Structures are given as C-alpha cells and as structure tokens.
Coordinates of C-alpha atoms in Angstrom, one line a residue:
M1 CA -4.0 80.0 -61.0
G2 CA -7.7 79.4 -61.1
L3 CA -7.3 75.7 -61.0
V4 CA -5.3 75.9 -57.8
G5 CA -8.0 78.1 -56.3
L6 CA -10.7 75.6 -57.3
A7 CA -8.6 72.7 -55.9
L8 CA -8.2 74.5 -52.5
L9 CA -12.0 75.3 -52.5
G10 CA -12.7 71.6 -53.1
V11 CA -10.4 70.6 -50.3
A12 CA -12.1 73.0 -47.9
L13 CA -15.6 72.0 -48.9
G14 CA -14.7 68.3 -48.6
A15 CA -13.2 68.8 -45.1
A16 CA -16.3 70.8 -44.0
G17 CA -18.6 68.1 -45.5
T18 CA -16.7 65.3 -43.7
E19 CA -16.9 67.1 -40.4
Y20 CA -20.7 67.7 -40.9
L21 CA -21.2 64.0 -41.6
R22 CA -18.9 63.0 -38.7
V23 CA -21.3 64.9 -36.4
K24 CA -24.6 63.9 -38.0
R25 CA -23.9 60.4 -39.4
P26 CA -20.7 58.9 -37.9
D27 CA -21.6 55.4 -39.2
I28 CA -21.1 56.6 -42.8
I29 CA -17.7 58.0 -42.0
E30 CA -16.7 54.8 -40.2
R31 CA -17.7 52.7 -43.3
I32 CA -15.8 55.0 -45.6
E33 CA -12.7 54.9 -43.4
D34 CA -12.9 51.1 -43.2
A35 CA -13.2 50.8 -47.0
A36 CA -10.2 53.1 -47.5
R37 CA -8.1 51.0 -45.1
R38 CA -9.1 47.8 -46.9
F39 CA -8.2 49.4 -50.3
V40 CA -4.8 50.6 -49.1
D41 CA -4.1 47.2 -47.5
S42 CA -4.9 45.5 -50.8
V43 CA -2.9 47.8 -52.9
C44 CA 0.2 48.0 -50.8
P45 CA 0.3 45.6 -47.9
S46 CA 2.6 46.5 -45.0
E47 CA 5.8 44.5 -44.1
S48 CA 4.1 43.0 -41.0
D49 CA 1.2 41.7 -43.2
D50 CA 3.8 40.1 -45.5
E51 CA 5.5 38.4 -42.6
K52 CA 2.1 37.1 -41.3
T53 CA 1.3 35.6 -44.7
R54 CA 4.7 33.8 -44.9
E55 CA 4.4 32.4 -41.3
G56 CA 0.7 31.3 -41.6

C-alpha cells in the first residue's frame, strides 16, 4: 500500500514539475517531447512510416 502511495506522489510531483518547467522554460519541455517522439518512432514505427519506407 505504501508503494502505491509513493507512486502516486511521484506522478503528482512529476506533473507539477513539468507544468512549472512548461511555464518557466518551454524550450526544455519541447526538446524532451521531441526526444520522446523520436524514441517511440524508433522503437515502434507506425504503419504509415513503414509504407513510406517501402515506397521511397
């Protein structure tokens, strides 16, 4: 039960920290989001990306 509480606290603190950074330093959040998108695209490319690769 304590682990669940700590996990929820971590989620809340992470969300608050993200919103704080979004207001104070939006460039950092933009770079993090871009890096996350590139990582997800490299791990599991979407169907449209597969079709573009086959065509090109």
